Amino acid sequence: MNQMIAEADFVNATADKHAQGNPMLPLAASGLRFAINGRALVDVEALDIQPGMPTVIMGPNGAGKSLLLRLLHGLIVPSSGSITWAGKPAGKNIQHNQAMVFQRPVLLRRSVAANIDYALKVHGITRSERQPRVETWLEKADLKPLARQPARTLSGGEQQRLSLARALAVEPQILFLDEPTASLDPVSTQAIETLIRDASDRGTKIIMVTHDPGQAKRLAGEVIFIHRGEISEKTPAKTFFKSPSSEQARAFLSGGLLI
Amino acid sequence: MHNFASSFIYAAQLLLSGDPELWAIVLLSLKVSLSAVGIAALIGMPLGAALAVARFPGRGAAVILVNSLMGLPPVVVGLLVYLLLSNAGPLGVLQLLYTPGAMIFAQVVLVTPIIAALTRQVIEDLDSEYSEQLRSFGVSRLKSVPTLLWDARYSLLTALLAGFGRAVAEVGAVIIVGGNINHVTRVMTTTIALETSKGNLSLALALGFILIGIAIAVNAALGMLKSTAARSAYA
């Protein structure tokens, strides 16, 4: 019950911010195909992502969720098709405003604070500006007491919190997350979800892969369901969980093994 | 047998008495080899790292070439450097032949491929872990080289020490370009070769002990560094 009230507040509080829009959006992809040896692993005819609450990508293992995320972020080059951000093709400037958090956090062999500092530095932020920002994000991610510790000695949950704080520290307009809580305990998961919600609140567009329906219910504004590299449906979250329009999503949600 | 034992005793006396001639030789050895490793690191590390991250046609061949240069025979390097530095050679004007400078030069040639090849391996492994994250940060492949080198710093010490081990122990190259001139270009290995052929086994033995001692010290230092690195999960 509390959760539902919190969600309702969250929707009201963030509606204004989202209405202001995000200069990077809408994101439009058309004829997006990624194939290896002629086999299409991602084949998206058309995709359109608007400002607003988080867009959550769901689907069974091997459906191409992570690949789609990487294509959108520009980490891999599509075999064919195009991606545009607010009408402009992806380029250096566009990528500058994006960040990504991976399923397994990749932490530099440096201290916790130095990890955040590095991300800010390569983002082109001056030294004098970096220090207060590092402090802010250590605080937000509840990592302040661990600031001087080597990052790779943190626990799994702390590592992912650092990885998320590091991504958010550059204040991206778009944040991609690839199953950020896949192997985390509930407390760590909650901390991550709070950070994600805060970011969304401040107008960062969240595009996130998860295969935890509970997490999707808690965070998603809309759900994109992928099966075998193709989009089965793209539906507002409420509708998706009540009455998904595609056969595949119905089978997935009812706990069937979707083949 | 008597000779054998007394050589050991005399060698120990030389070491303990702080014989100035002996320590001058040791110092020159260290100076030459440390300088060579320092210069080789400045060339070999960026080169190896660039080779690890760059994607260009012929990269596979370049990797094989660098790897095979690791096994360059020191006497051949000595000969080639000799030809380069001799009065008639292209670098003859430098007048480096038979100076410590020539010995450093030769050892740089010998050690650079070792450091480059080992760096390439270390950086390639680290890059496979880092590359997606760095691309996501907007750091291009070539621009990621300093980051990769810094984050691989503990693993790269192995490459440096391997290079140092090779440099300080080789005799073929330094004897050709240095000439083993007393008080000028005489280092541990060349002295061992000379004194052994002269029958002065105790000085040779004393130097041999020091060389082995250096090898042990270097490996002990390496082991300690590695466990430090492992504790902070930096390795």
XYZ file of C-alpha atoms in Angstrom:
494
model
C 0.000 0.000 0.000
C 2.738 2.409 1.028
C 4.557 1.491 -2.113
C 1.522 2.470 -4.193
C 1.217 5.837 -2.481
C 4.893 6.452 -2.996
C 4.498 5.602 -6.650
C 1.556 7.965 -7.054
C 3.510 10.808 -5.424
C 6.425 10.035 -7.628
C 4.279 10.229 -10.761
C 2.795 13.597 -9.733
C 6.088 15.089 -8.664
C 7.893 14.121 -11.816
C 5.184 14.918 -14.340
C 6.219 18.593 -14.436
C 9.879 17.856 -14.884
C 9.231 15.414 -17.687
C 6.881 17.821 -19.426
C 9.800 20.204 -19.860
C 11.219 17.594 -22.169
C 14.647 16.256 -22.730
C 16.717 17.893 -25.492
C 17.943 14.483 -26.633
C 14.508 13.012 -27.179
C 12.592 11.622 -28.916
C 14.852 8.741 -29.734
C 13.835 7.133 -33.005
C 15.213 3.982 -34.556
C 14.150 2.588 -37.884
C 15.076 -0.596 -39.678
C 17.576 -1.252 -36.907
C 19.256 -4.587 -37.530
C 22.249 -6.253 -35.966
C 23.285 -9.529 -37.537
C 26.189 -11.912 -37.096
C 26.858 -14.322 -39.959
C 23.563 -13.355 -41.526
C 21.556 -14.238 -38.415
C 19.637 -11.238 -37.092
C 20.069 -10.875 -33.337
C 18.254 -7.562 -33.230
C 15.689 -6.629 -35.836
C 13.663 -3.568 -34.877
C 11.454 -2.099 -37.563
C 10.632 1.070 -35.676
C 11.173 2.305 -32.153
C 10.291 5.612 -30.634
C 11.168 6.639 -27.103
C 9.677 9.787 -25.631
C 10.572 11.798 -22.515
C 8.931 10.590 -19.344
C 9.107 7.840 -16.815
C 11.669 5.060 -17.298
C 11.425 2.894 -20.378
C 12.017 -0.696 -19.355
C 13.082 -3.357 -21.836
C 11.973 -6.862 -20.910
C 12.170 -10.261 -22.516
C 13.531 -13.754 -21.996
C 17.270 -14.460 -21.858
C 18.905 -14.195 -25.250
C 16.125 -12.046 -26.683
C 18.573 -9.289 -27.615
C 17.791 -6.832 -24.807
C 21.416 -6.018 -23.995
C 22.321 -5.821 -27.671
C 19.506 -3.344 -28.288
C 20.748 -1.222 -25.380
C 24.292 -1.264 -26.740
C 23.074 -0.345 -30.218
C 21.119 2.609 -28.853
C 24.079 3.760 -26.730
C 26.377 3.468 -29.743
C 28.698 0.843 -28.288
C 28.109 -1.401 -31.268
C 27.419 -0.444 -34.842
C 24.204 -1.740 -36.415
C 24.422 -3.847 -39.556
C 21.788 -1.571 -41.032
C 19.232 0.995 -40.008
C 19.420 4.337 -38.283
C 19.118 5.901 -34.871
C 18.316 9.551 -34.348
C 18.203 11.640 -31.174
C 15.782 14.552 -31.448
C 16.160 14.218 -35.203
C 19.960 14.221 -35.193
C 22.075 11.144 -35.947
C 24.183 9.832 -33.096
C 27.574 11.490 -32.808
C 30.169 12.630 -30.301
C 27.904 15.319 -28.845
C 25.014 12.940 -28.455
C 27.116 10.291 -26.724
C 28.514 12.967 -24.432
C 25.073 13.266 -22.863
C 24.618 9.567 -22.249
C 25.911 7.164 -19.649
C 25.564 3.450 -19.118
C 25.659 1.093 -16.166
C 26.554 -2.493 -16.951
C 25.297 -5.673 -15.360
C 28.755 -6.414 -13.980
C 30.225 -3.131 -12.771
C 33.552 -2.287 -14.413
C 35.479 -0.414 -11.740
C 38.867 1.127 -12.331
C 41.773 -0.079 -10.218
C 41.687 3.069 -8.147
C 39.950 4.350 -5.056
C 36.181 4.791 -4.858
C 36.504 8.583 -5.103
C 39.003 8.329 -7.974
C 36.499 6.277 -9.975
C 33.978 9.122 -9.904
C 36.713 11.678 -10.468
C 37.888 9.804 -13.575
C 34.432 9.811 -15.171
C 34.133 13.558 -14.569
C 37.637 14.189 -15.884
C 37.148 12.391 -19.200
C 33.836 14.209 -19.444
C 35.834 17.425 -19.610
C 35.007 18.811 -16.185
C 37.690 20.994 -14.608
C 39.558 19.922 -11.508
C 38.051 22.604 -9.274
C 34.528 21.593 -10.281
C 35.248 17.903 -9.929
C 35.979 17.784 -6.238
C 32.644 19.045 -4.914
C 30.810 16.835 -7.394
C 32.740 13.757 -6.278
C 31.796 14.578 -2.681
C 28.142 15.056 -3.613
C 27.888 11.726 -5.361
C 29.804 9.823 -2.689
C 27.222 11.197 -0.283
C 24.253 10.328 -2.489
C 25.475 6.785 -3.044
C 26.201 6.413 0.656
C 29.848 5.651 -0.099
C 31.507 8.503 1.761
C 33.147 6.346 4.472
C 34.603 4.162 1.715
C 35.921 7.022 -0.430
C 39.617 6.138 -0.054
C 39.144 2.384 -0.308
C 40.222 0.548 -3.481
C 37.021 0.304 -5.527
C 37.402 -3.354 -6.351
C 37.412 -4.377 -2.696
C 33.807 -3.195 -2.270
C 30.922 -5.642 -1.947
C 28.788 -6.372 -5.005
C 26.060 -3.956 -3.957
C 28.527 -1.177 -3.142
C 30.293 -1.708 -6.459
C 27.083 -1.315 -8.404
C 26.128 1.759 -6.347
C 29.493 3.287 -7.199
C 29.078 2.380 -10.840
C 25.656 4.069 -10.889
C 26.880 7.134 -8.990
C 29.786 7.407 -11.411
C 27.385 7.318 -14.362
C 25.066 9.886 -12.789
C 27.866 12.229 -11.722
C 28.242 13.481 -15.295
C 24.546 14.420 -15.216
C 23.592 12.527 -18.359
C 20.362 13.264 -20.182
C 20.040 9.583 -21.031
C 21.004 6.754 -18.699
C 21.137 3.177 -19.955
C 21.100 0.391 -17.406
C 21.670 -3.255 -18.277
C 20.172 -5.396 -15.510
C 21.890 -3.311 -12.838
C 20.546 -5.364 -9.930
C 20.680 -8.826 -11.500
C 22.825 -10.386 -8.802
C 22.170 -8.078 -5.861
C 20.450 -8.584 -2.520
C 17.126 -6.752 -1.872
C 18.683 -3.971 0.243
C 21.245 -3.158 -2.434
C 18.561 -3.372 -5.088
C 16.439 -0.870 -3.193
C 19.371 1.562 -2.910
C 19.968 1.295 -6.662
C 16.290 1.777 -7.467
C 16.155 4.873 -5.268
C 19.085 6.403 -7.144
C 17.428 5.550 -10.456
C 14.134 7.096 -9.342
C 15.905 10.268 -8.184
C 17.658 10.589 -11.515
C 14.421 10.081 -13.415
C 12.900 12.666 -11.115
C 15.490 15.206 -12.151
C 14.684 14.622 -15.818
C 17.241 12.021 -16.848
C 15.613 9.581 -19.243
C 16.111 6.059 -17.977
C 16.284 3.230 -20.500
C 16.737 0.017 -18.613
C 16.879 -3.709 -19.201
C 15.562 -6.002 -16.516
C 14.049 -9.403 -16.410
C 12.621 -8.930 -12.969
C 8.898 -8.111 -13.490
C 8.738 -6.745 -9.923
C 11.417 -4.202 -10.705
C 9.703 -3.250 -13.944
C 6.440 -2.729 -12.022
C 8.216 -0.513 -9.501
C 10.075 1.666 -11.995
C 8.651 1.527 -15.484
C 6.593 4.170 -17.242
C 6.437 1.973 -20.299
C 7.606 -1.499 -21.165
C 9.182 -2.667 -24.393
C 8.933 -6.433 -24.701
C 11.482 -8.164 -26.924
C 11.411 -11.695 -28.229
C 14.016 -13.122 -30.600
C 15.384 -9.696 -31.395
C 12.035 -8.246 -32.386
C 9.791 -5.908 -30.452
C 6.588 -7.750 -29.549
C 4.991 -4.780 -27.893
C 5.591 -1.347 -26.415
C 2.957 -0.538 -23.871
C 2.444 1.764 -20.876
C 3.547 -0.170 -17.798
C 0.088 -0.312 -16.173
C -1.494 -1.807 -19.255
C 1.423 -4.131 -19.826
C 1.121 -5.848 -16.465
C -2.693 -5.989 -16.542
C -3.312 -7.009 -20.104
C -0.279 -7.349 -22.326
C -1.242 -7.185 -25.982
C 1.264 -9.703 -27.326
C 1.077 -13.439 -26.964
C 4.787 -13.559 -26.036
C 4.486 -11.081 -23.181
C 1.425 -12.925 -21.852
C 3.330 -16.193 -21.846
C 6.347 -14.546 -20.195
C 4.318 -12.852 -17.463
C 2.300 -15.952 -16.686
C 5.574 -17.724 -15.924
C 5.719 -19.896 -18.990
C 8.989 -20.771 -20.669
C 8.960 -18.549 -23.720
C 10.778 -20.278 -26.574
C 89.239 -28.959 -4.812
C 91.463 -26.761 -2.656
C 91.352 -24.099 -5.340
C 87.604 -24.338 -5.540
C 87.078 -23.778 -1.836
C 89.611 -20.951 -1.558
C 87.965 -19.163 -4.474
C 84.767 -19.074 -2.483
C 86.512 -17.821 0.624
C 88.350 -15.102 -1.258
C 85.149 -14.098 -3.023
C 83.419 -13.706 0.326
C 86.315 -11.592 1.587
C 86.044 -9.348 -1.469
C 82.361 -8.845 -0.872
C 82.690 -8.143 2.826
C 85.739 -5.883 2.606
C 83.949 -3.470 0.304
C 86.628 -3.733 -2.388
C 86.313 -0.440 -4.328
C 87.078 -1.993 -7.708
C 84.369 -4.586 -7.264
C 81.728 -2.070 -6.218
C 82.626 0.308 -9.044
C 81.874 -2.531 -11.448
C 78.602 -3.340 -9.711
C 77.543 0.303 -9.738
C 78.305 0.729 -13.429
C 76.312 -2.420 -14.188
C 73.310 -1.119 -12.313
C 73.629 2.332 -13.844
C 73.778 0.977 -17.396
C 70.973 -1.568 -16.996
C 68.624 0.690 -15.010
C 69.058 3.495 -17.559
C 68.431 1.048 -20.383
C 65.275 -0.294 -18.714
C 64.045 3.242 -18.005
C 64.450 4.291 -21.636
C 63.066 0.986 -22.928
C 59.990 1.430 -20.702
C 59.354 4.906 -22.077
C 59.386 3.454 -25.605
C 58.085 -0.062 -25.049
C 55.118 0.577 -22.771
C 53.232 3.076 -24.950
C 54.174 0.996 -27.995
C 52.933 -2.251 -26.461
C 49.760 -0.594 -25.187
C 49.051 1.007 -28.557
C 49.548 -2.375 -30.192
C 47.085 -3.861 -27.708
C 44.261 -1.413 -28.398
C 44.805 -0.347 -32.005
C 42.969 -2.118 -34.799
C 44.756 -1.967 -38.136
C 45.539 -4.363 -40.977
C 48.765 -6.212 -40.247
C 48.311 -5.987 -36.487
C 48.647 -9.744 -36.110
C 51.964 -9.670 -37.949
C 53.170 -6.766 -35.816
C 52.349 -8.698 -32.637
C 54.251 -11.748 -33.889
C 57.211 -9.537 -34.824
C 57.401 -7.908 -31.391
C 57.013 -11.258 -29.671
C 59.827 -12.780 -31.691
C 62.095 -9.811 -31.043
C 61.906 -10.773 -27.359
C 64.345 -13.535 -28.159
C 66.932 -11.365 -29.944
C 70.392 -12.852 -29.370
C 72.446 -10.270 -27.419
C 75.578 -10.802 -29.535
C 73.624 -10.033 -32.695
C 72.227 -6.863 -31.110
C 75.764 -5.992 -30.045
C 77.015 -6.468 -33.574
C 74.228 -4.371 -35.129
C 74.671 -1.563 -32.608
C 78.417 -1.757 -33.148
C 77.909 -1.266 -36.885
C 75.551 1.655 -36.243
C 77.906 3.387 -33.833
C 81.235 2.661 -35.507
C 82.967 5.583 -37.205
C 81.735 4.487 -40.615
C 78.203 3.834 -39.353
C 75.204 6.170 -39.572
C 75.456 7.103 -35.878
C 79.263 7.286 -35.874
C 79.220 11.046 -35.273
C 77.860 10.435 -31.782
C 81.234 8.907 -30.828
C 79.450 6.546 -28.470
C 81.361 3.350 -29.157
C 83.199 1.962 -26.113
C 81.324 4.212 -23.701
C 78.588 3.356 -21.207
C 76.252 5.222 -23.584
C 76.802 2.569 -26.240
C 76.064 -0.161 -23.707
C 72.815 1.554 -22.706
C 71.929 1.897 -26.384
C 72.470 -1.820 -27.012
C 70.510 -2.855 -23.937
C 67.629 -0.561 -24.904
C 67.440 -2.403 -28.226
C 67.486 -5.697 -26.376
C 64.944 -4.833 -23.697
C 62.397 -2.672 -25.542
C 60.795 -5.634 -27.369
C 60.531 -7.542 -24.083
C 58.754 -4.690 -22.353
C 56.593 -3.962 -25.401
C 55.520 -7.586 -25.843
C 54.714 -8.135 -22.155
C 52.901 -4.778 -21.991
C 50.861 -5.714 -25.047
C 49.669 -8.890 -23.349
C 48.859 -7.202 -20.028
C 47.047 -4.266 -21.643
C 45.091 -6.469 -24.012
C 43.740 -8.456 -21.061
C 42.801 -5.323 -19.151
C 41.273 -3.741 -22.240
C 38.931 -6.677 -22.702
C 37.544 -5.834 -19.261
C 37.569 -2.039 -19.622
C 36.814 -1.339 -23.266
C 33.003 -1.129 -23.159
C 33.036 1.072 -20.066
C 35.691 3.363 -21.522
C 33.829 3.649 -24.847
C 30.734 4.506 -22.816
C 32.706 7.273 -21.066
C 33.531 8.572 -24.540
C 37.216 7.627 -24.367
C 38.494 6.448 -27.755
C 40.703 3.378 -28.110
C 43.967 5.275 -28.498
C 43.076 7.806 -25.816
C 42.463 4.949 -23.414
C 46.175 4.004 -23.466
C 47.242 6.184 -20.487
C 44.294 4.921 -18.422
C 45.078 1.308 -19.236
C 48.785 1.765 -18.496
C 48.044 3.370 -15.139
C 45.460 0.789 -14.116
C 47.778 -2.047 -15.126
C 50.655 -0.505 -13.189
C 51.216 -3.455 -10.871
C 51.129 -6.039 -13.642
C 53.468 -3.900 -15.707
C 56.122 -3.988 -12.992
C 56.584 -7.617 -13.986
C 57.444 -6.474 -17.490
C 59.952 -3.941 -16.143
C 61.632 -6.498 -13.931
C 61.779 -9.051 -16.726
C 63.507 -6.398 -18.820
C 65.909 -5.536 -16.022
C 66.723 -9.197 -15.440
C 67.568 -9.594 -19.098
C 69.666 -6.415 -19.258
C 71.741 -6.943 -16.128
C 72.529 -10.559 -16.967
C 73.453 -10.290 -20.634
C 77.060 -10.203 -21.719
C 77.066 -10.491 -25.511
C 75.896 -7.005 -26.413
C 77.772 -4.953 -23.806
C 81.083 -6.679 -24.424
C 80.948 -5.861 -28.154
C 79.894 -2.209 -27.923
C 81.524 -1.460 -24.552
C 84.785 -3.296 -25.045
C 85.191 -4.224 -21.372
C 87.585 -1.333 -20.696
C 88.749 -1.217 -17.093
C 87.134 1.615 -15.061
C 85.140 2.731 -18.100
C 82.904 0.047 -19.518
C 83.569 -2.945 -17.324
C 80.354 -4.370 -15.906
C 79.591 -7.490 -13.882
C 78.985 -9.880 -16.746
C 81.917 -8.759 -18.862
C 84.224 -8.922 -15.839
C 83.063 -12.437 -15.041
C 83.844 -13.485 -18.627
C 87.256 -11.821 -18.574
C 88.380 -12.870 -15.104
C 87.294 -16.445 -15.681
C 89.386 -16.661 -18.830
C 92.310 -15.132 -16.914
C 91.898 -17.702 -14.155
C 90.963 -15.107 -11.501
C 88.025 -17.103 -10.311
C 87.380 -15.381 -6.996
C 86.532 -11.950 -8.440
C 84.354 -13.663 -11.039
C 82.640 -15.672 -8.326
C 82.082 -12.662 -6.102
C 80.398 -10.857 -8.986
C 78.416 -13.982 -9.768
C 77.093 -14.014 -6.202
C 76.045 -10.395 -6.502
C 74.244 -11.075 -9.775
C 72.375 -13.979 -8.243
C 71.642 -11.840 -5.177
C 70.175 -9.140 -7.413
C 68.001 -11.722 -9.156
C 66.691 -12.965 -5.804
C 66.104 -9.430 -4.498
C 64.254 -8.458 -7.652
C 61.990 -11.482 -7.446
C 61.345 -10.977 -3.747
C 60.393 -7.356 -4.402
C 58.116 -8.516 -7.171
C 56.427 -11.036 -4.909
C 55.832 -8.423 -2.223
C 54.442 -5.945 -4.724
C 52.109 -8.556 -6.115
C 50.689 -9.417 -2.739
C 50.219 -5.699 -1.982
C 48.394 -5.330 -5.273
C 46.256 -8.386 -4.627
C 45.212 -7.035 -1.231
C 43.860 -3.890 -2.817
C 42.449 -5.823 -5.787
C 44.575 -3.736 -8.130
C 46.241 -6.666 -9.859
